[in-house]
Coordinates of C-alpha atoms in Angstrom, one line a residue:
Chain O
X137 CA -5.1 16.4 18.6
X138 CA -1.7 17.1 17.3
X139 CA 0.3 13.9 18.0
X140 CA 0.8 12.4 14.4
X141 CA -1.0 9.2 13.4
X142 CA 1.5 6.3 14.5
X143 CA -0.7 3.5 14.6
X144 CA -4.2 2.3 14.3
X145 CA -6.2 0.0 16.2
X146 CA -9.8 -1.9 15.0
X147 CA -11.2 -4.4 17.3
X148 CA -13.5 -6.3 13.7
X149 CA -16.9 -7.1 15.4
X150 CA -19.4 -6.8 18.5
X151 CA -17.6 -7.0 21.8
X152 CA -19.5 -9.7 23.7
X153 CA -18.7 -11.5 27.0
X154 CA -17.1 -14.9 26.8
X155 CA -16.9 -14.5 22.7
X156 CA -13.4 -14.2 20.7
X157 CA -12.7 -10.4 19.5
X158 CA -9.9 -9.8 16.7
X159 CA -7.9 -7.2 16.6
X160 CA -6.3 -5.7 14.0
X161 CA -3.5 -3.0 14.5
X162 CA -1.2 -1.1 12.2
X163 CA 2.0 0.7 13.1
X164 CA 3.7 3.3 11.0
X165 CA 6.8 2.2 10.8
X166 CA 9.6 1.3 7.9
X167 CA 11.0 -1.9 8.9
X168 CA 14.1 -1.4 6.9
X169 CA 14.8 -4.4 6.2
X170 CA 18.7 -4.2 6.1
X171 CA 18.9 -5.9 3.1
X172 CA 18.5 -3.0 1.3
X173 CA 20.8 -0.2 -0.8
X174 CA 20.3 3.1 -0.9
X175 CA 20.7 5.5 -4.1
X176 CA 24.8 5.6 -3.5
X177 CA 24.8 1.7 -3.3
X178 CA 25.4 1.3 0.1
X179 CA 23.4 -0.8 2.6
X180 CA 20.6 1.0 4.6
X181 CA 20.8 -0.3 8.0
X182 CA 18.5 -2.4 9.4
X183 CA 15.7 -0.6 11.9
X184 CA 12.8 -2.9 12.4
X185 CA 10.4 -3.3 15.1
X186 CA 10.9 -6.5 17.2
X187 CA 8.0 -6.6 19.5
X188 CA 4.3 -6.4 19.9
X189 CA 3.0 -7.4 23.3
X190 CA -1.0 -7.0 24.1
X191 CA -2.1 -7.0 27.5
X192 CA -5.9 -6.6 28.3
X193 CA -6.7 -4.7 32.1
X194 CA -2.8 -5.1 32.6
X195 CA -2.9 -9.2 31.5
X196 CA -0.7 -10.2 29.1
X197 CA -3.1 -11.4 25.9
X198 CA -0.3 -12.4 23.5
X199 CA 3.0 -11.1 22.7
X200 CA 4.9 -10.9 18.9
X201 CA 8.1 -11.5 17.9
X202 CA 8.6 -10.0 14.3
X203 CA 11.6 -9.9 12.3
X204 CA 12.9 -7.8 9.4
X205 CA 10.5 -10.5 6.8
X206 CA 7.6 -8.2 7.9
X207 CA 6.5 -6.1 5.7
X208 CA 6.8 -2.0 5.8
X209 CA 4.1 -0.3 8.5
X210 CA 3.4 -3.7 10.1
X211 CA -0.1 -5.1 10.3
X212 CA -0.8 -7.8 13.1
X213 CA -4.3 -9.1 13.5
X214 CA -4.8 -11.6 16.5
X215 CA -7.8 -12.0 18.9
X216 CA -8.8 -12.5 22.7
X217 CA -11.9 -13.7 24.6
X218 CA -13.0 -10.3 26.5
X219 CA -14.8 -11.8 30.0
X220 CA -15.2 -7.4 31.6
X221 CA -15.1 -4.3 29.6
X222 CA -11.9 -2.9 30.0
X223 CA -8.5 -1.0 28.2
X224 CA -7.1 -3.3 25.9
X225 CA -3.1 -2.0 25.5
X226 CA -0.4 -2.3 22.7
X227 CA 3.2 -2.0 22.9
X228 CA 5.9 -1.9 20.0
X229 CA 9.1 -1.6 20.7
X230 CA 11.8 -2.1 18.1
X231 CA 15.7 -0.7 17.3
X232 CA 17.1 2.1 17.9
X233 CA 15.1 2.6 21.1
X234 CA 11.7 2.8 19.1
X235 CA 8.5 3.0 21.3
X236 CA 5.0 3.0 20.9
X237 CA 1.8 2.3 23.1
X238 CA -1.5 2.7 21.8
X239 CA -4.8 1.5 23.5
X240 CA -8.1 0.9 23.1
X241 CA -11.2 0.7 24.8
X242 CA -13.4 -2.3 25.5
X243 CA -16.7 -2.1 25.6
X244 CA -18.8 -5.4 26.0
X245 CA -22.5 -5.0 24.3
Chain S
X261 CA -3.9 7.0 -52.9
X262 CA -0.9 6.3 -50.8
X263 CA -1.0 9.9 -49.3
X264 CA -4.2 9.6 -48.2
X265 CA -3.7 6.4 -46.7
X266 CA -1.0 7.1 -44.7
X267 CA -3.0 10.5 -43.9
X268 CA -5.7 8.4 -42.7
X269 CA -3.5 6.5 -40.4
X270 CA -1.6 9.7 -38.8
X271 CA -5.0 11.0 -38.1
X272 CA -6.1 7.6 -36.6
X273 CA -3.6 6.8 -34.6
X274 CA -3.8 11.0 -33.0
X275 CA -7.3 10.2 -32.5
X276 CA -7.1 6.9 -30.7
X277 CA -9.8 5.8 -29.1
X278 CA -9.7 5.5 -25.9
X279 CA -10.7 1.9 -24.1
X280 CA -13.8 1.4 -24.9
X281 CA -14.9 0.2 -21.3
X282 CA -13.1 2.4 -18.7
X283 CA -11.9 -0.2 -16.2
X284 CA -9.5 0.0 -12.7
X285 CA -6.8 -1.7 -12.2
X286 CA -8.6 -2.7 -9.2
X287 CA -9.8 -5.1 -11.0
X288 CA -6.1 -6.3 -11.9
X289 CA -5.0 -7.5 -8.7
X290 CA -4.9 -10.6 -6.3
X291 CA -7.8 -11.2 -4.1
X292 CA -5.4 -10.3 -0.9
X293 CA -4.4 -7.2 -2.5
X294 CA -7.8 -6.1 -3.2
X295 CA -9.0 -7.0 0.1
X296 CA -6.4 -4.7 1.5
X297 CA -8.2 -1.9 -0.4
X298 CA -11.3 -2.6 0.3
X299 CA -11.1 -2.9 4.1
X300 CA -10.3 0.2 6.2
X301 CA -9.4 -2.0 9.5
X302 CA -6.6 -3.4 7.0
X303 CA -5.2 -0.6 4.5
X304 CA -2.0 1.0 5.5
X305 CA -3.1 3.6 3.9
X306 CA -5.4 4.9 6.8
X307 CA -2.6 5.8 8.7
X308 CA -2.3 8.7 6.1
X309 CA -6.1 9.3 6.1
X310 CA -6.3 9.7 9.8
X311 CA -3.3 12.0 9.8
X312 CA -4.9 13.9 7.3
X313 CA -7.9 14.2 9.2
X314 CA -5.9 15.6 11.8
X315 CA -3.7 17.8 10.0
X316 CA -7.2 19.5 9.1
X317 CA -8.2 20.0 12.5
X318 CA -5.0 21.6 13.1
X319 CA -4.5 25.2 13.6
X320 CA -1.5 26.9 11.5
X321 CA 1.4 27.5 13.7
X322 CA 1.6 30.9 12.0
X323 CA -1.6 32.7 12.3
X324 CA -4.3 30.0 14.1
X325 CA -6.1 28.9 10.9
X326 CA -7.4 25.4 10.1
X327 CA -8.8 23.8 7.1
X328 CA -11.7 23.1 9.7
X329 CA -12.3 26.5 10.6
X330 CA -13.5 27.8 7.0
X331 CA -14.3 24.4 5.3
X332 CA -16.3 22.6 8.4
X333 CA -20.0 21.9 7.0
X334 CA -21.7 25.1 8.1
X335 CA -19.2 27.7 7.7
X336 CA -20.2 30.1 4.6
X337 CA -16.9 31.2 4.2
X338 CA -15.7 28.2 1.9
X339 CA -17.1 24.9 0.3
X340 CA -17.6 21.6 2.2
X341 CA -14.6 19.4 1.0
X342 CA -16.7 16.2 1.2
X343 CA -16.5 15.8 -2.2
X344 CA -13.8 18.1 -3.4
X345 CA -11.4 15.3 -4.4
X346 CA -13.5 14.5 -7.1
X347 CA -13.2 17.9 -8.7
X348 CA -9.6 18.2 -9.8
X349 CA -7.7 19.6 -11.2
X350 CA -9.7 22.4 -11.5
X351 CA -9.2 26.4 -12.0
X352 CA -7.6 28.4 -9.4
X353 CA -8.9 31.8 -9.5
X354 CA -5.8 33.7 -8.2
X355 CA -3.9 32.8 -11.1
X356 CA -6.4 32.0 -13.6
X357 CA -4.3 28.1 -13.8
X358 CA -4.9 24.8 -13.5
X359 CA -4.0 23.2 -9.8
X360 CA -4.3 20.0 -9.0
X361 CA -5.6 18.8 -5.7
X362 CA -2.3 19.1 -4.1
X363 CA -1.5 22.5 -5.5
X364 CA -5.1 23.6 -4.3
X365 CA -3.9 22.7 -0.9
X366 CA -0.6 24.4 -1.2
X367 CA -1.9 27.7 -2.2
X368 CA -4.5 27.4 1.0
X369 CA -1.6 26.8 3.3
X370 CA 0.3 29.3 1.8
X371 CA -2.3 32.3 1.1
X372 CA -4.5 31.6 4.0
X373 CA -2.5 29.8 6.6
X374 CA 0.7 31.6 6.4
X375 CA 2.6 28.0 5.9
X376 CA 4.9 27.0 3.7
X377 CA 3.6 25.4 0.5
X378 CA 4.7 21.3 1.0
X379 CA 6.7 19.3 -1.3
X380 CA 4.7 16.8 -4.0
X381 CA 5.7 13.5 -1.4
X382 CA 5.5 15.4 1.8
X383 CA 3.8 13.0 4.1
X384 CA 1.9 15.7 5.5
X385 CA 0.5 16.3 1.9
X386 CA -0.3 13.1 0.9
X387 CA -2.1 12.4 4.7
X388 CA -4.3 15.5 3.4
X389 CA -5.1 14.8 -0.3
X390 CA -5.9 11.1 1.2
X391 CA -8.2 12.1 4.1
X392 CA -9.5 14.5 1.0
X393 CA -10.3 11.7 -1.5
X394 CA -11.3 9.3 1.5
X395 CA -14.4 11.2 2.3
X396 CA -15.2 11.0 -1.4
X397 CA -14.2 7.5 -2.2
X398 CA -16.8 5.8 -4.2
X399 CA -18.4 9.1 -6.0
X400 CA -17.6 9.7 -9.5
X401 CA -14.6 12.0 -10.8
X402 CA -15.8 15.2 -12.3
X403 CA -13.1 18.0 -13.0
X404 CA -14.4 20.9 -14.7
X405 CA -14.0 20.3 -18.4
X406 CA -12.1 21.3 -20.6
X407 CA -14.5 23.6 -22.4
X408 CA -15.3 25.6 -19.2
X409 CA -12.2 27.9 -19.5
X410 CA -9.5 28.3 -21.8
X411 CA -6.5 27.5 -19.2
X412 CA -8.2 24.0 -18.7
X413 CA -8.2 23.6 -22.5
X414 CA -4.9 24.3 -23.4
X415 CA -3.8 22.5 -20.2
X416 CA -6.3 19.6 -21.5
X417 CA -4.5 19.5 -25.0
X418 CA -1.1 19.8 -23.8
X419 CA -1.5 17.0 -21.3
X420 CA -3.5 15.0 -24.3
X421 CA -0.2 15.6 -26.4
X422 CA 2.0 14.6 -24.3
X423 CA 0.1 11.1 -23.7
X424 CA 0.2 10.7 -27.3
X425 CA 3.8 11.5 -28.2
X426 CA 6.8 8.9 -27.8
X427 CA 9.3 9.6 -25.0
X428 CA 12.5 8.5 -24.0
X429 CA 14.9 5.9 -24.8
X430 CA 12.4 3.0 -25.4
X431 CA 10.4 5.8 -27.0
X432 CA 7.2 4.8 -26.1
X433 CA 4.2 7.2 -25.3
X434 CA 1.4 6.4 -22.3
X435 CA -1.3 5.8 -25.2
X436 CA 1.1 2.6 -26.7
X437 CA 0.6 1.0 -23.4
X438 CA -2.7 2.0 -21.8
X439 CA -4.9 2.6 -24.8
X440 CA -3.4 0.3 -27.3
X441 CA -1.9 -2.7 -25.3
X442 CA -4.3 -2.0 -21.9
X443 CA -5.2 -5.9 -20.8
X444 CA -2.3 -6.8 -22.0
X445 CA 1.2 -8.8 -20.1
X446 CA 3.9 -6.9 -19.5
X447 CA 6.4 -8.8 -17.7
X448 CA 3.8 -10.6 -15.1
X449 CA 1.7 -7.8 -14.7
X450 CA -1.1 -6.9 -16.7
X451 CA -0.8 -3.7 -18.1
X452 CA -3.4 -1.1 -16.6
X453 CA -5.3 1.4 -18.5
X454 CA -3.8 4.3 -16.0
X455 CA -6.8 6.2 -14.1
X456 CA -6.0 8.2 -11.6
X457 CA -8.9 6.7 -9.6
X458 CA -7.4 5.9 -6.1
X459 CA -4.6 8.5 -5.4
X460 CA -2.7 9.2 -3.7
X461 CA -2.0 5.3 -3.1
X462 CA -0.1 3.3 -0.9
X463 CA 2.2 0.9 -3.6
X464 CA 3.2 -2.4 -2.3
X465 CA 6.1 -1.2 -4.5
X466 CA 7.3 2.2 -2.6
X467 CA 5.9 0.6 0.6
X468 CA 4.5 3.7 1.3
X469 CA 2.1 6.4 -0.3
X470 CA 2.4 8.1 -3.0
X471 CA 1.1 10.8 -5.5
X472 CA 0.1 10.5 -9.4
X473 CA 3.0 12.7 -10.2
X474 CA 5.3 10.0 -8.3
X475 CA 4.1 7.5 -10.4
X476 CA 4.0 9.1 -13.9
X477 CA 7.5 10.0 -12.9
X478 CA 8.1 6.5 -12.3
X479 CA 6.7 5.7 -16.0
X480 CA 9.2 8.4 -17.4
X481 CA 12.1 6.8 -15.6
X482 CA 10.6 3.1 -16.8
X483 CA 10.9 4.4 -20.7
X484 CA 14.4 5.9 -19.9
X485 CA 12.8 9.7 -20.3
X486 CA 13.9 12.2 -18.1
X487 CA 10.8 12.4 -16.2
X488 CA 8.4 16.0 -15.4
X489 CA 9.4 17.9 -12.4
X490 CA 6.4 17.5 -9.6
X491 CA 4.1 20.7 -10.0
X492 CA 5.6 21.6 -13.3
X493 CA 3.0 22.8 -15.9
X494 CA 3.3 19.6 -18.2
X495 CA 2.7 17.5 -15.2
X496 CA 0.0 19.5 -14.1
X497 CA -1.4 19.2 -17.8
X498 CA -1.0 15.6 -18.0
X499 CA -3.0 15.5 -14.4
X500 CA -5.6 16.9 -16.9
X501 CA -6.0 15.3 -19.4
X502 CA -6.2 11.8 -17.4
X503 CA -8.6 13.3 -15.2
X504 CA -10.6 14.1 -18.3
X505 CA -10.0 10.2 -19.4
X506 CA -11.2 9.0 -16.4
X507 CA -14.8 10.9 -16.2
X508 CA -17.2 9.4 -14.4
X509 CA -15.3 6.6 -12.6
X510 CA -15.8 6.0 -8.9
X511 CA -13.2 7.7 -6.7
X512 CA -11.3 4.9 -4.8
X513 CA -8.9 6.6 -2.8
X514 CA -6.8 5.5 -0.8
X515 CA -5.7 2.9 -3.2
X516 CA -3.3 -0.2 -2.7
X517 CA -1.5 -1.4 -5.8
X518 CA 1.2 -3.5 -6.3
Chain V
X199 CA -10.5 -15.2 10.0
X200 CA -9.7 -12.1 8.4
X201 CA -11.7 -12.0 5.4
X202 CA -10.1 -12.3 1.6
X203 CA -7.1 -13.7 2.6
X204 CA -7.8 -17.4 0.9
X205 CA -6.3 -16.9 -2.3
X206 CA -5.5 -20.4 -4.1
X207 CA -5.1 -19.7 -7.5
X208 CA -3.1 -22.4 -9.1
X209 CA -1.6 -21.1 -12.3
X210 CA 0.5 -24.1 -13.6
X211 CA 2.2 -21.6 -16.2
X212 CA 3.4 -18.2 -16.0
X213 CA 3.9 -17.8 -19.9
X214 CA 4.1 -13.8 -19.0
X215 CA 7.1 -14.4 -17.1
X216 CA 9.3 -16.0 -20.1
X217 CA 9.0 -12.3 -21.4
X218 CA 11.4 -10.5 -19.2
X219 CA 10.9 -7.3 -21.6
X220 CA 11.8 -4.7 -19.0
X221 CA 12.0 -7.0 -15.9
X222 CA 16.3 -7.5 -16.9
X223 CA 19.2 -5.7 -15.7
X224 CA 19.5 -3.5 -18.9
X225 CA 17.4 -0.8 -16.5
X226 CA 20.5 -0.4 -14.1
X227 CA 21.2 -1.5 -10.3
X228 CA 17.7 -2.1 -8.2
X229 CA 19.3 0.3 -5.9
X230 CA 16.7 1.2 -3.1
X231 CA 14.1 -1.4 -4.4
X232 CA 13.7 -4.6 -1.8
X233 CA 15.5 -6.6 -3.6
X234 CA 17.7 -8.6 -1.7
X235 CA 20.5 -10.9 -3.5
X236 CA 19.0 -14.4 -3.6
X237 CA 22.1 -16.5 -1.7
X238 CA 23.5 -19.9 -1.9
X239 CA 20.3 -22.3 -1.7
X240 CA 22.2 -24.7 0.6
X241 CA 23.0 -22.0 2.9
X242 CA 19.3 -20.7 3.0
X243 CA 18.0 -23.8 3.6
X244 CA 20.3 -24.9 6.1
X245 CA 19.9 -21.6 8.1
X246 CA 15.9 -22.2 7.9
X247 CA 15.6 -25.6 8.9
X248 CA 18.1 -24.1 12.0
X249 CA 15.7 -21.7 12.9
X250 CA 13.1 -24.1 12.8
X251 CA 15.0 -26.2 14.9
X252 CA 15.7 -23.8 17.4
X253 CA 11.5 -22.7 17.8
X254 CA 10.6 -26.6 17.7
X255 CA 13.6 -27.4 20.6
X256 CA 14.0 -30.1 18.1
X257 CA 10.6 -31.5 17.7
X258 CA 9.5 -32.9 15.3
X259 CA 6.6 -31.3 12.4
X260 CA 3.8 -33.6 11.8
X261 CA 0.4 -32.6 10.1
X262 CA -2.3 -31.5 11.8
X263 CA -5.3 -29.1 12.1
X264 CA -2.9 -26.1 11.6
X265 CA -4.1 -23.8 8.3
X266 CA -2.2 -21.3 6.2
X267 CA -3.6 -18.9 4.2
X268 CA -1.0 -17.2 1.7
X269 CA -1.9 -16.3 -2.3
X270 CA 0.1 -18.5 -4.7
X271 CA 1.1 -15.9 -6.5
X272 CA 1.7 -12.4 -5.0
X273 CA 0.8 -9.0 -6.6
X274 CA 4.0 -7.4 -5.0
X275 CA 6.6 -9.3 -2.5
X276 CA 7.3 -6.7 -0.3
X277 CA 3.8 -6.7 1.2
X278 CA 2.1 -10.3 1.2
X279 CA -0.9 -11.1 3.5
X280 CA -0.5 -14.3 5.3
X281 CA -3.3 -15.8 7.6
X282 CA -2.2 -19.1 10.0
X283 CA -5.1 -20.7 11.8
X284 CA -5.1 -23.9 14.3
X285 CA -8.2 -25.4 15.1
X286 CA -6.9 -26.3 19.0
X287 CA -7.3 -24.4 21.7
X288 CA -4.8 -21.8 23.4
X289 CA -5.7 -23.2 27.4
X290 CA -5.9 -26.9 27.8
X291 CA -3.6 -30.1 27.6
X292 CA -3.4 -29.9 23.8
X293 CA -3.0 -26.2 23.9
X294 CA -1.8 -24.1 21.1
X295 CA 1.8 -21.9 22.8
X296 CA 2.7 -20.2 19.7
X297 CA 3.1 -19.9 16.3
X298 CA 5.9 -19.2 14.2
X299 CA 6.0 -17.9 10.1
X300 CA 9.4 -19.2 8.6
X301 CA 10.3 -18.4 4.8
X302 CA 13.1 -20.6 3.2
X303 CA 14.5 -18.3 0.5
X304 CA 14.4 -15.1 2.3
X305 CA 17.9 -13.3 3.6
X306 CA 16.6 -14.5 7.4
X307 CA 14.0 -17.5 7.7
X308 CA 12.3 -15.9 10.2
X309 CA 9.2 -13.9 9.8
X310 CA 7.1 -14.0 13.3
X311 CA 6.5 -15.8 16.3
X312 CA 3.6 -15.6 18.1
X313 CA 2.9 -16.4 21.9
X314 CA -0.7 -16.7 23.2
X315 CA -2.1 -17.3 26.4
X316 CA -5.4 -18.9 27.9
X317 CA -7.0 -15.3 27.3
X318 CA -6.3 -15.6 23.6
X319 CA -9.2 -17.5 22.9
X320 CA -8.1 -18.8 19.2
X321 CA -4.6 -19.4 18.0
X322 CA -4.9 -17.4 15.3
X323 CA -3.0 -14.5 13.4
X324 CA -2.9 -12.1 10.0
X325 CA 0.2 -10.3 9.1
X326 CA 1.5 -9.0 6.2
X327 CA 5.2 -10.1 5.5
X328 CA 8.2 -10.0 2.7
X329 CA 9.5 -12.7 0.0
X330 CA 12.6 -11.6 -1.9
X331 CA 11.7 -14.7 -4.5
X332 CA 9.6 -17.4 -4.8
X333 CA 10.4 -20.1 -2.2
X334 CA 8.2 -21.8 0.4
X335 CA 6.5 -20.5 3.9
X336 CA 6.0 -22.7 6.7
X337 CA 3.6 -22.3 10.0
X338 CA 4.4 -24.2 13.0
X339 CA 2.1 -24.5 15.6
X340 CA 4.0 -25.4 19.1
X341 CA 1.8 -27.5 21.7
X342 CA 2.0 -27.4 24.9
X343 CA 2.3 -31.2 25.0
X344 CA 5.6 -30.5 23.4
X345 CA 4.9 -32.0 19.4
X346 CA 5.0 -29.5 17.0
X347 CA 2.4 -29.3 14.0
X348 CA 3.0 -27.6 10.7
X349 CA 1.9 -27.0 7.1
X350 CA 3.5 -25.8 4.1
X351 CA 2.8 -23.1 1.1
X352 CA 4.8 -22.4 -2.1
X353 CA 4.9 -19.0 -3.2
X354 CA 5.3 -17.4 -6.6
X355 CA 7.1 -13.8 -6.6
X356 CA 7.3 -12.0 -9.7
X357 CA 9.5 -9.0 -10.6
X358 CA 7.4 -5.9 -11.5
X359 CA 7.8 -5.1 -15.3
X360 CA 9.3 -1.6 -14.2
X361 CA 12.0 -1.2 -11.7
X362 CA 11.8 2.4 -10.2
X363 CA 14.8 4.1 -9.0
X364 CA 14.7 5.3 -5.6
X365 CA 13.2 8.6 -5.2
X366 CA 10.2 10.5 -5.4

């Protein structure tokens, strides 16, 4: 109960065999941009997050490439065609050696 | 003749109206924008509200107390805080002063937690003043008036002054824009009427959350003014007094705005 | 498709934005604010139709059942919500690979690409993303077939009428 909120994950609707499921995720997360200058004019450096991959009971479900045009805390929303209740699983990994997993879990109604 | 005229005038234009309809900016914004509000599986602003949530699970490193502990539905020892958001700024007892949500949390983590009191854009703040106004989103706003105690009037009156007087270089005042010229296009964005209805907010702007003091400090800065200090008693005031404006609109925290 | 995000509002003038009242430089250096300088067209646009190249392996875009969703004029361009949807299938002959976001006026013209797999179901995606200034977005949806199809948004991006310093 004390890890601080780094990302969120909604699956938007019923989970039902053999029917598509979106997911929507947010990550805390700056993506500075690069492009950027900070109060004494010089260039903030760039520190984005670079991928998002998505595996469902260890398969790979879809994987993201994102670059510094996303936007601040970085909002993906995709969606995958559940056949077994299981752990659905997302990675970030960006600059800097930035990390995150997060999963959730599947249950089919 | 002329005296009076202009007499009538001075007293109109310290009396100005208010808008007639009370309106969000909400109301303002592109459908995408809105839709970001209005949907928790999109608004970046839960991020704040969930570590809010957690922060008031958390015990104090210092001496083991939570927000939970005394404020969990139940416990007799304090008031639920479901809808607490919707009842500041109100009086603190201690000091016989108007706080304002955030101060109210402050003195809590510093008189009964033993933590330090947090910084106006702390995340850790803002996470709990948003998990705060989150469980009350949609419920009207109904600080104590002004009547109720002479601390809240004064503040009430200093805060209504200040909205009313001219500031800074471009020596404009907040009623010019959002009384007077509220609807209308500044730049490409319509000018709001300025209720503090969904703070804090995450701004598109900041690309990150903020407090109402952050933004009427923006203001200030926008009219070339040097801007109040964050917990300072004419901010506080001001907090007031737009509080007092905005009677009776629905709480719609966490907010996205542009 | 995530909900809200059609937003076709076609405003053929923009009379508020002949009024640059506090929008100018008289309020000092943007310094902290996303503003990026907007660079030599040519050099945009050559570097975007390279990118594009380099996701396409030199295909070539033709229309087809590929949808954008993207507002035509954004509240705030540091945080726009953009929606791409193909009607095809991610497993299959036709199948949708992935999907890419380009932006021809931003500092880089890339913005995301998207892989799926049979398991995806739909090739379909939300994200929020940037625009420094108005300029145009482009989806491209790679087949597995190898052709490439594609469709096209323009994008108005306004200043705010106050520029904030940066701080708190």
């Amino acid at each position: 109960m004390t890890e601080p909120t780094r990302s969120l994950i909604f699956l938007n609707g019923p989970a039902k065999r053999g029917e598509w499921l979106e997911v929507r995720c947010t990550l805390a997360h700056p993506m500075e941009s690069g492009h950027r200058r900070g109060s004494d004019g010089q260039l903030l450096p760039r520190n984005i997050v670079e991928t998002l991959v998505c595996r469902f009971k260890g398969a790979l479900i879809a994987q993201f490439r994102l670059h510094a045009a996303i936007a601040a805390n970085p909002f993906v929303s995709f969606g995958f065609v559940p056949q077994q209740s299981g752990t659905l699983e997302l990675r970030w990994q960006g600059q800097n050696g930035f990390f995150h997993a997060a999963s959730r879990e599947v249950v089919l109604i | 003749m002329f005296i009076a005229f202009v007499a009538a005038f001075c007293i109109a234009s310290l009396c100005h109206a208010q808008p007639a309809q009370k309106r969000s900016s909400f109301a303002d914004m592109g459908t995408s924008t809105q839709a970001l509000q209005r949907d928790d599986t999109q608004n970046p602003a839960m991020l704040w509200v969930q570590d809010g949530q957690r922060l008031m699970q958390t015990p104090s490193v210092v001496n083991g107390k939570s927000c939970a502990q005394c404020h969990n539905a139940g416990a007799s020892r304090a008031p639920s805080l479901q809808a607490a958001a919707t009842r500041y700024p109100a009086l603190d007892a201690l000091t016989q002063q108007p706080f304002t949500l955030a101060q109210r949390v402050n003195a809590c983590r510093s008189r009964l937690q033993a933590l330090p009191a947090l910084p106006s854009e702390h995340q850790d703040l803002l996470a709990i003043t948003a998990a705060l106004g989150h469980s009350a989103r949609g419920q009207p706003i109904t600080a104590p008036a002004a009547e109720s105690h002479k601390a809240l009037q004064a503040a009430h009156d200093l805060g209504q002054k200040w909205f009313f007087t001219r500031i800074g270089q471009l020596n404009l005042s907040c009623a010019q824009c959002h009384d007077e010229r509220a609807g209308l296009s500044l730049g490409g964005t319509k000018i709001p009427q300025g209720h503090p209805t969904g703070y804090p907010i995450y701004r598109l702007e900041w690309q990150g959350m903020g407090s109402l003091a952050r933004r009427i400090r923006g203001c200030m800065t926008g009219v070339r003014a040097e801007p109040f200090a964050h917990f300072s008693p004419e901010m506080t005031a001001l907090e007031v007094y737009l509080a007092a404006r905005a009677t009776g609109m629905p709480l719609e925290t966490p907010a996205v705005r542009p | 498709m995530t909900p809200n995000l059609a937003s076709e509002r076609r405003r053929t003038t923009l009379k508020a934005c002949a009024l640059p009242v506090f929008a100018v430089s008289g309020l000092g250096a943007v310094s902290g604010s996303a503003r990026a300088q907007v660079g030599d067209a040519a050099r945009l646009q050559a570097a975007h139709d390279a990118a594009i190249g380099q996701f396409t392996g030199g295909a070539a875009l033709t229309p087809g059942p590929i949808r954008l969703e993207i507002a035509s004029l954004v509240d705030n361009g540091n945080t726009v919500p953009v929606a791409v949807a193909c009607e095809l299938a991610t497993s299959g002959p036709r199948a949708v690979q992935a999907i890419a976001l380009f932006a021809d006026r931003n500092p880089s013209p890339e913005v995301m690409e998207a892989v799926f797999s049979p398991a995806s179901g739909r090739a379909q995606l939300a994200t929020r993303m940037r625009l420094v200034t108005s300029q145009t977005v482009t989806a491209i949806a790679k087949l597995a077939e190898g052709t490439c199809i594609a469709t096209s948004a323009q994008v108005i991006v306004t200043l705010a009428a106050c520029l904030e310093p940066e701080e708190s």
